[in-house]
């Protein structure tokens, strides 16, 4: 028997749903597909639907007052996208860009709220997830003040590289993407990457960074 779209997910919040919770959520929405680099929604848009990510990666970004693009988060299969705006009805706080061809289950905001009322266990799981996001955002604000660009670049590279792969793993990321995530200029990221490369901790190529000394990067990231 072919698994349903949500049943096939093995990570993220959705993987913790039981069969009834998944089926009821699937009945609330429909599948939408987006090509690479297409926007799912834009900062300031009305919050009229929630996405359950079925495949592909999505980058959440926002513009600063001076027009710089700041990466807020990345979303992966099994994650929810837009749940905050669906709960409070406020406009989108960021833009969502497909980094790969993306497939989502699109659920109207009203239907999503009704589904949560029918499944209080999931509502509690979602609350725990949101608390974790708040804590992570607080930690990131502290890091932006207390840590220099090189330290934040090391932290981001380690976050993107699977731990189990050890040294020699390649991370697909550009200087612009790193700058957007760590909250600094492209020039500052280029200088930091140059220092790491000269020290022998990384190697760089076109849209790729090879972590050659994970231990050294971990020490710098502390």
PDB file of C-alpha atoms in Angstrom:
ATOM      1  CA  UNK A   1       0.000   0.000   0.000  1.00  0.00           C
ATOM      2  CA  UNK A   2       1.460   3.375  -1.050  1.00  0.00           C
ATOM      3  CA  UNK A   3       2.075   5.675   1.943  1.00  0.00           C
ATOM      4  CA  UNK A   4       0.241   9.001   2.050  1.00  0.00           C
ATOM      5  CA  UNK A   5       2.303  12.208   1.657  1.00  0.00           C
ATOM      6  CA  UNK A   6       2.535  12.843   5.395  1.00  0.00           C
ATOM      7  CA  UNK A   7       2.968   9.178   6.310  1.00  0.00           C
ATOM      8  CA  UNK A   8       6.184   8.985   4.281  1.00  0.00           C
ATOM      9  CA  UNK A   9       7.865  11.766   6.296  1.00  0.00           C
ATOM     10  CA  UNK A  10      10.516  10.497   8.709  1.00  0.00           C
ATOM     11  CA  UNK A  11      11.730  13.737  10.312  1.00  0.00           C
ATOM     12  CA  UNK A  12      10.416  17.016  11.630  1.00  0.00           C
ATOM     13  CA  UNK A  13       7.333  17.677  13.733  1.00  0.00           C
ATOM     14  CA  UNK A  14       5.004  15.876  11.331  1.00  0.00           C
ATOM     15  CA  UNK A  15       6.819  12.560  11.892  1.00  0.00           C
ATOM     16  CA  UNK A  16       5.506  12.601  15.486  1.00  0.00           C
ATOM     17  CA  UNK A  17       1.838  12.695  14.403  1.00  0.00           C
ATOM     18  CA  UNK A  18      -0.223   9.520  14.711  1.00  0.00           C
ATOM     19  CA  UNK A  19      -2.278   8.136  11.813  1.00  0.00           C
ATOM     20  CA  UNK A  20      -5.470   9.939  12.725  1.00  0.00           C
ATOM     21  CA  UNK A  21      -3.724  13.276  13.148  1.00  0.00           C
ATOM     22  CA  UNK A  22      -1.965  12.919   9.782  1.00  0.00           C
ATOM     23  CA  UNK A  23      -5.082  11.867   7.882  1.00  0.00           C
ATOM     24  CA  UNK A  24      -7.181  14.690   9.326  1.00  0.00           C
ATOM     25  CA  UNK A  25      -4.480  17.212   8.372  1.00  0.00           C
ATOM     26  CA  UNK A  26      -4.183  15.803   4.856  1.00  0.00           C
ATOM     27  CA  UNK A  27      -7.936  16.164   4.414  1.00  0.00           C
ATOM     28  CA  UNK A  28      -7.617  19.876   5.244  1.00  0.00           C
ATOM     29  CA  UNK A  29      -5.212  20.745   2.434  1.00  0.00           C
ATOM     30  CA  UNK A  30      -3.909  20.088  -1.041  1.00  0.00           C
ATOM     31  CA  UNK A  31      -0.449  19.575  -2.550  1.00  0.00           C
ATOM     32  CA  UNK A  32       1.339  22.524  -4.156  1.00  0.00           C
ATOM     33  CA  UNK A  33       4.675  22.486  -6.016  1.00  0.00           C
ATOM     34  CA  UNK A  34       7.242  25.266  -6.426  1.00  0.00           C
ATOM     35  CA  UNK A  35      10.359  25.295  -8.654  1.00  0.00           C
ATOM     36  CA  UNK A  36      13.776  26.206  -7.300  1.00  0.00           C
ATOM     37  CA  UNK A  37      14.191  29.918  -6.387  1.00  0.00           C
ATOM     38  CA  UNK A  38      10.436  30.599  -6.517  1.00  0.00           C
ATOM     39  CA  UNK A  39       8.859  32.437  -3.605  1.00  0.00           C
ATOM     40  CA  UNK A  40       6.184  30.590  -1.642  1.00  0.00           C
ATOM     41  CA  UNK A  41       5.173  33.850   0.007  1.00  0.00           C
ATOM     42  CA  UNK A  42       6.664  37.281   0.678  1.00  0.00           C
ATOM     43  CA  UNK A  43       7.268  39.261   3.852  1.00  0.00           C
ATOM     44  CA  UNK A  44       4.138  41.302   4.614  1.00  0.00           C
ATOM     45  CA  UNK A  45       1.739  38.972   2.767  1.00  0.00           C
ATOM     46  CA  UNK A  46      -1.523  37.997   4.441  1.00  0.00           C
ATOM     47  CA  UNK A  47      -1.232  34.768   6.434  1.00  0.00           C
ATOM     48  CA  UNK A  48      -3.981  32.672   4.888  1.00  0.00           C
ATOM     49  CA  UNK A  49      -2.289  29.245   4.666  1.00  0.00           C
ATOM     50  CA  UNK A  50       0.174  26.921   6.394  1.00  0.00           C
ATOM     51  CA  UNK A  51       2.661  24.716   4.544  1.00  0.00           C
ATOM     52  CA  UNK A  52       3.643  21.210   5.582  1.00  0.00           C
ATOM     53  CA  UNK A  53       6.940  20.615   3.774  1.00  0.00           C
ATOM     54  CA  UNK A  54       6.881  17.300   1.893  1.00  0.00           C
ATOM     55  CA  UNK A  55      10.135  17.623  -0.067  1.00  0.00           C
ATOM     56  CA  UNK A  56      12.900  20.154  -0.701  1.00  0.00           C
ATOM     57  CA  UNK A  57      14.491  22.900   1.383  1.00  0.00           C
ATOM     58  CA  UNK A  58      13.058  26.363   2.004  1.00  0.00           C
ATOM     59  CA  UNK A  59      14.922  29.461   3.158  1.00  0.00           C
ATOM     60  CA  UNK A  60      13.180  32.034   5.350  1.00  0.00           C
ATOM     61  CA  UNK A  61      14.590  35.539   4.975  1.00  0.00           C
ATOM     62  CA  UNK A  62      13.744  39.145   5.821  1.00  0.00           C
ATOM     63  CA  UNK A  63      14.988  42.577   4.799  1.00  0.00           C
ATOM     64  CA  UNK A  64      16.683  44.884   7.284  1.00  0.00           C
ATOM     65  CA  UNK A  65      15.904  48.607   7.413  1.00  0.00           C
ATOM     66  CA  UNK A  66      18.940  49.319   5.234  1.00  0.00           C
ATOM     67  CA  UNK A  67      17.864  46.796   2.586  1.00  0.00           C
ATOM     68  CA  UNK A  68      20.146  43.887   3.489  1.00  0.00           C
ATOM     69  CA  UNK A  69      18.773  40.356   3.225  1.00  0.00           C
ATOM     70  CA  UNK A  70      18.957  38.394   6.486  1.00  0.00           C
ATOM     71  CA  UNK A  71      18.412  34.634   6.562  1.00  0.00           C
ATOM     72  CA  UNK A  72      16.208  33.722   9.505  1.00  0.00           C
ATOM     73  CA  UNK A  73      15.869  29.971   9.156  1.00  0.00           C
ATOM     74  CA  UNK A  74      15.793  26.957   6.852  1.00  0.00           C
ATOM     75  CA  UNK A  75      12.878  24.558   6.704  1.00  0.00           C
ATOM     76  CA  UNK A  76      13.093  20.880   5.728  1.00  0.00           C
ATOM     77  CA  UNK A  77      10.710  17.983   4.959  1.00  0.00           C
ATOM     78  CA  UNK A  78       8.501  17.246   7.940  1.00  0.00           C
ATOM     79  CA  UNK A  79       8.542  20.853   9.168  1.00  0.00           C
ATOM     80  CA  UNK A  80       5.696  23.346   9.306  1.00  0.00           C
ATOM     81  CA  UNK A  81       5.942  26.737   7.650  1.00  0.00           C
ATOM     82  CA  UNK A  82       3.741  29.753   8.398  1.00  0.00           C
ATOM     83  CA  UNK A  83       2.159  28.340  11.541  1.00  0.00           C
ATOM     84  CA  UNK A  84       2.869  31.484  13.606  1.00  0.00           C
ATOM     85  CA  UNK A  85       1.042  33.793  11.223  1.00  0.00           C
ATOM     86  CA  UNK A  86      -1.819  31.307  10.979  1.00  0.00           C
ATOM     87  CA  UNK A  87      -2.240  31.438  14.752  1.00  0.00           C
ATOM     88  CA  UNK A  88      -2.134  35.208  15.296  1.00  0.00           C
ATOM     89  CA  UNK A  89      -3.386  36.403  11.891  1.00  0.00           C
ATOM     90  CA  UNK A  90      -0.504  38.863  11.500  1.00  0.00           C
ATOM     91  CA  UNK A  91       1.192  39.393   8.099  1.00  0.00           C
ATOM     92  CA  UNK A  92       4.117  37.171   7.154  1.00  0.00           C
ATOM     93  CA  UNK A  93       7.220  38.118   9.147  1.00  0.00           C
ATOM     94  CA  UNK A  94       9.572  36.834   6.426  1.00  0.00           C
ATOM     95  CA  UNK A  95       9.776  35.607   2.838  1.00  0.00           C
ATOM     96  CA  UNK A  96       9.991  31.903   1.951  1.00  0.00           C
ATOM     97  CA  UNK A  97      12.216  30.938  -1.002  1.00  0.00           C
ATOM     98  CA  UNK A  98      12.523  27.425  -2.445  1.00  0.00           C
ATOM     99  CA  UNK A  99      16.171  26.316  -2.436  1.00  0.00           C
ATOM    100  CA  UNK A 100      15.214  23.131  -4.325  1.00  0.00           C
ATOM    101  CA  UNK A 101      12.124  22.025  -6.199  1.00  0.00           C
ATOM    102  CA  UNK A 102       9.655  22.022  -3.304  1.00  0.00           C
ATOM    103  CA  UNK A 103       6.419  20.187  -2.620  1.00  0.00           C
ATOM    104  CA  UNK A 104       4.150  21.181   0.267  1.00  0.00           C
ATOM    105  CA  UNK A 105       0.743  20.364   1.668  1.00  0.00           C
ATOM    106  CA  UNK A 106      -1.039  23.739   1.723  1.00  0.00           C
ATOM    107  CA  UNK A 107      -3.590  24.022   4.535  1.00  0.00           C
ATOM    108  CA  UNK A 108      -5.879  27.073   4.884  1.00  0.00           C
ATOM    109  CA  UNK A 109      -5.186  28.942   8.125  1.00  0.00           C
ATOM    110  CA  UNK A 110      -8.736  28.530   9.423  1.00  0.00           C
ATOM    111  CA  UNK A 111      -8.664  24.792   8.733  1.00  0.00           C
ATOM    112  CA  UNK A 112      -5.297  24.507  10.483  1.00  0.00           C
ATOM    113  CA  UNK A 113      -6.622  26.221  13.599  1.00  0.00           C
ATOM    114  CA  UNK A 114      -9.658  23.945  13.581  1.00  0.00           C
ATOM    115  CA  UNK A 115      -7.406  20.897  13.238  1.00  0.00           C
ATOM    116  CA  UNK A 116      -5.385  21.994  16.276  1.00  0.00           C
ATOM    117  CA  UNK A 117      -8.586  22.318  18.333  1.00  0.00           C
ATOM    118  CA  UNK A 118      -9.490  18.746  17.372  1.00  0.00           C
ATOM    119  CA  UNK A 119      -6.015  17.457  18.279  1.00  0.00           C
ATOM    120  CA  UNK A 120      -4.818  19.090  21.538  1.00  0.00           C
ATOM    121  CA  UNK A 121      -1.810  16.730  21.736  1.00  0.00           C
ATOM    122  CA  UNK A 122      -0.465  18.253  18.528  1.00  0.00           C
ATOM    123  CA  UNK A 123      -1.197  21.753  19.830  1.00  0.00           C
ATOM    124  CA  UNK A 124       1.067  21.001  22.808  1.00  0.00           C
ATOM    125  CA  UNK A 125       3.792  19.649  20.493  1.00  0.00           C
ATOM    126  CA  UNK A 126       3.547  22.825  18.431  1.00  0.00           C
ATOM    127  CA  UNK A 127       3.806  24.952  21.570  1.00  0.00           C
ATOM    128  CA  UNK A 128       6.978  23.104  22.582  1.00  0.00           C
ATOM    129  CA  UNK A 129       8.391  23.686  19.084  1.00  0.00           C
ATOM    130  CA  UNK A 130       7.644  27.404  19.235  1.00  0.00           C
ATOM    131  CA  UNK A 131       9.288  27.689  22.661  1.00  0.00           C
ATOM    132  CA  UNK A 132      12.401  26.069  21.168  1.00  0.00           C
ATOM    133  CA  UNK A 133      12.391  28.598  18.323  1.00  0.00           C
ATOM    134  CA  UNK A 134      12.148  31.478  20.791  1.00  0.00           C
ATOM    135  CA  UNK A 135      15.084  30.128  22.786  1.00  0.00           C
ATOM    136  CA  UNK A 136      17.144  29.693  19.606  1.00  0.00           C
ATOM    137  CA  UNK A 137      16.315  33.250  18.511  1.00  0.00           C
ATOM    138  CA  UNK A 138      17.402  34.579  21.910  1.00  0.00           C
ATOM    139  CA  UNK A 139      20.673  32.642  21.627  1.00  0.00           C
ATOM    140  CA  UNK A 140      21.284  34.021  18.166  1.00  0.00           C
ATOM    141  CA  UNK A 141      20.742  37.612  19.326  1.00  0.00           C
ATOM    142  CA  UNK A 142      23.346  37.080  22.034  1.00  0.00           C
ATOM    143  CA  UNK A 143      25.766  35.602  19.493  1.00  0.00           C
ATOM    144  CA  UNK A 144      25.330  38.559  17.128  1.00  0.00           C
ATOM    145  CA  UNK A 145      26.479  40.902  19.885  1.00  0.00           C
ATOM    146  CA  UNK A 146      29.091  38.774  21.656  1.00  0.00           C
ATOM    147  CA  UNK A 147      30.769  36.858  18.821  1.00  0.00           C
ATOM    148  CA  UNK A 148      32.770  38.055  15.827  1.00  0.00           C
ATOM    149  CA  UNK A 149      31.994  37.213  12.200  1.00  0.00           C
ATOM    150  CA  UNK A 150      34.542  34.362  11.985  1.00  0.00           C
ATOM    151  CA  UNK A 151      33.044  32.635  15.019  1.00  0.00           C
ATOM    152  CA  UNK A 152      29.509  32.934  13.630  1.00  0.00           C
ATOM    153  CA  UNK A 153      30.656  31.627  10.228  1.00  0.00           C
ATOM    154  CA  UNK A 154      32.170  28.571  11.946  1.00  0.00           C
ATOM    155  CA  UNK A 155      28.931  27.971  13.827  1.00  0.00           C
ATOM    156  CA  UNK A 156      26.861  28.147  10.641  1.00  0.00           C
ATOM    157  CA  UNK A 157      29.161  25.827   8.677  1.00  0.00           C
ATOM    158  CA  UNK A 158      28.973  23.260  11.490  1.00  0.00           C
ATOM    159  CA  UNK A 159      25.173  23.539  11.587  1.00  0.00           C
ATOM    160  CA  UNK A 160      24.980  22.816   7.851  1.00  0.00           C
ATOM    161  CA  UNK A 161      27.419  19.870   7.899  1.00  0.00           C
ATOM    162  CA  UNK A 162      26.141  16.505   9.239  1.00  0.00           C
ATOM    163  CA  UNK A 163      28.149  15.494  12.310  1.00  0.00           C
ATOM    164  CA  UNK A 164      28.337  11.853  11.277  1.00  0.00           C
ATOM    165  CA  UNK A 165      30.195  12.741   8.069  1.00  0.00           C
ATOM    166  CA  UNK A 166      33.332  13.901   9.918  1.00  0.00           C
ATOM    167  CA  UNK A 167      36.057  15.804   8.065  1.00  0.00           C
ATOM    168  CA  UNK A 168      35.939  16.284   4.311  1.00  0.00           C
ATOM    169  CA  UNK A 169      32.188  16.936   4.113  1.00  0.00           C
ATOM    170  CA  UNK A 170      31.077  19.525   1.567  1.00  0.00           C
ATOM    171  CA  UNK A 171      28.558  22.246   2.404  1.00  0.00           C
ATOM    172  CA  UNK A 172      26.654  23.926  -0.427  1.00  0.00           C
ATOM    173  CA  UNK A 173      26.564  27.603   0.543  1.00  0.00           C
ATOM    174  CA  UNK A 174      27.650  30.959  -0.902  1.00  0.00           C
ATOM    175  CA  UNK A 175      29.262  33.942   0.827  1.00  0.00           C
ATOM    176  CA  UNK A 176      26.028  35.899   0.326  1.00  0.00           C
ATOM    177  CA  UNK A 177      24.028  33.142   2.035  1.00  0.00           C
ATOM    178  CA  UNK A 178      26.465  33.006   4.955  1.00  0.00           C
ATOM    179  CA  UNK A 179      26.355  36.795   5.308  1.00  0.00           C
ATOM    180  CA  UNK A 180      22.556  36.723   5.382  1.00  0.00           C
ATOM    181  CA  UNK A 181      22.587  34.085   8.121  1.00  0.00           C
ATOM    182  CA  UNK A 182      25.280  35.466  10.430  1.00  0.00           C
ATOM    183  CA  UNK A 183      24.054  39.061  10.120  1.00  0.00           C
ATOM    184  CA  UNK A 184      27.122  40.706   8.631  1.00  0.00           C
ATOM    185  CA  UNK A 185      28.447  41.935   5.289  1.00  0.00           C
ATOM    186  CA  UNK A 186      29.672  39.770   2.432  1.00  0.00           C
ATOM    187  CA  UNK A 187      33.088  41.386   2.815  1.00  0.00           C
ATOM    188  CA  UNK A 188      33.317  40.335   6.475  1.00  0.00           C
ATOM    189  CA  UNK A 189      32.377  36.774   5.534  1.00  0.00           C
ATOM    190  CA  UNK A 190      34.999  36.729   2.748  1.00  0.00           C
ATOM    191  CA  UNK A 191      37.689  37.837   5.216  1.00  0.00           C
ATOM    192  CA  UNK A 192      36.611  35.198   7.739  1.00  0.00           C
ATOM    193  CA  UNK A 193      36.589  32.465   5.088  1.00  0.00           C
ATOM    194  CA  UNK A 194      40.036  33.546   3.940  1.00  0.00           C
ATOM    195  CA  UNK A 195      41.382  33.184   7.489  1.00  0.00           C
ATOM    196  CA  UNK A 196      39.843  29.728   7.850  1.00  0.00           C
ATOM    197  CA  UNK A 197      41.171  28.652   4.456  1.00  0.00           C
ATOM    198  CA  UNK A 198      44.720  29.851   5.167  1.00  0.00           C
ATOM    199  CA  UNK A 199      44.650  28.022   8.504  1.00  0.00           C
ATOM    200  CA  UNK A 200      43.766  24.801   6.673  1.00  0.00           C
ATOM    201  CA  UNK A 201      40.374  24.389   8.365  1.00  0.00           C
ATOM    202  CA  UNK A 202      38.330  24.620   5.139  1.00  0.00           C
ATOM    203  CA  UNK A 203      38.683  24.452   1.377  1.00  0.00           C
ATOM    204  CA  UNK A 204      36.423  26.417  -0.958  1.00  0.00           C
ATOM    205  CA  UNK A 205      35.037  25.895  -4.422  1.00  0.00           C
ATOM    206  CA  UNK A 206      32.107  27.079  -6.504  1.00  0.00           C
ATOM    207  CA  UNK A 207      29.106  27.227  -4.148  1.00  0.00           C
ATOM    208  CA  UNK A 208      30.797  24.712  -1.842  1.00  0.00           C
ATOM    209  CA  UNK A 209      32.863  24.715   1.340  1.00  0.00           C
ATOM    210  CA  UNK A 210      34.803  21.602   2.400  1.00  0.00           C
ATOM    211  CA  UNK A 211      35.293  21.184   6.147  1.00  0.00           C
ATOM    212  CA  UNK A 212      38.819  19.768   6.430  1.00  0.00           C
ATOM    213  CA  UNK A 213      39.265  20.183  10.200  1.00  0.00           C
ATOM    214  CA  UNK A 214      35.950  19.981  12.039  1.00  0.00           C
ATOM    215  CA  UNK A 215      37.684  19.894  15.436  1.00  0.00           C
ATOM    216  CA  UNK A 216      39.375  23.247  14.839  1.00  0.00           C
ATOM    217  CA  UNK A 217      36.111  24.796  13.632  1.00  0.00           C
ATOM    218  CA  UNK A 218      34.335  23.522  16.746  1.00  0.00           C
ATOM    219  CA  UNK A 219      36.965  25.131  18.970  1.00  0.00           C
ATOM    220  CA  UNK A 220      36.612  28.451  17.166  1.00  0.00           C
ATOM    221  CA  UNK A 221      32.809  28.258  17.343  1.00  0.00           C
ATOM    222  CA  UNK A 222      32.752  28.014  21.140  1.00  0.00           C
TER     223      UNK A 222
END
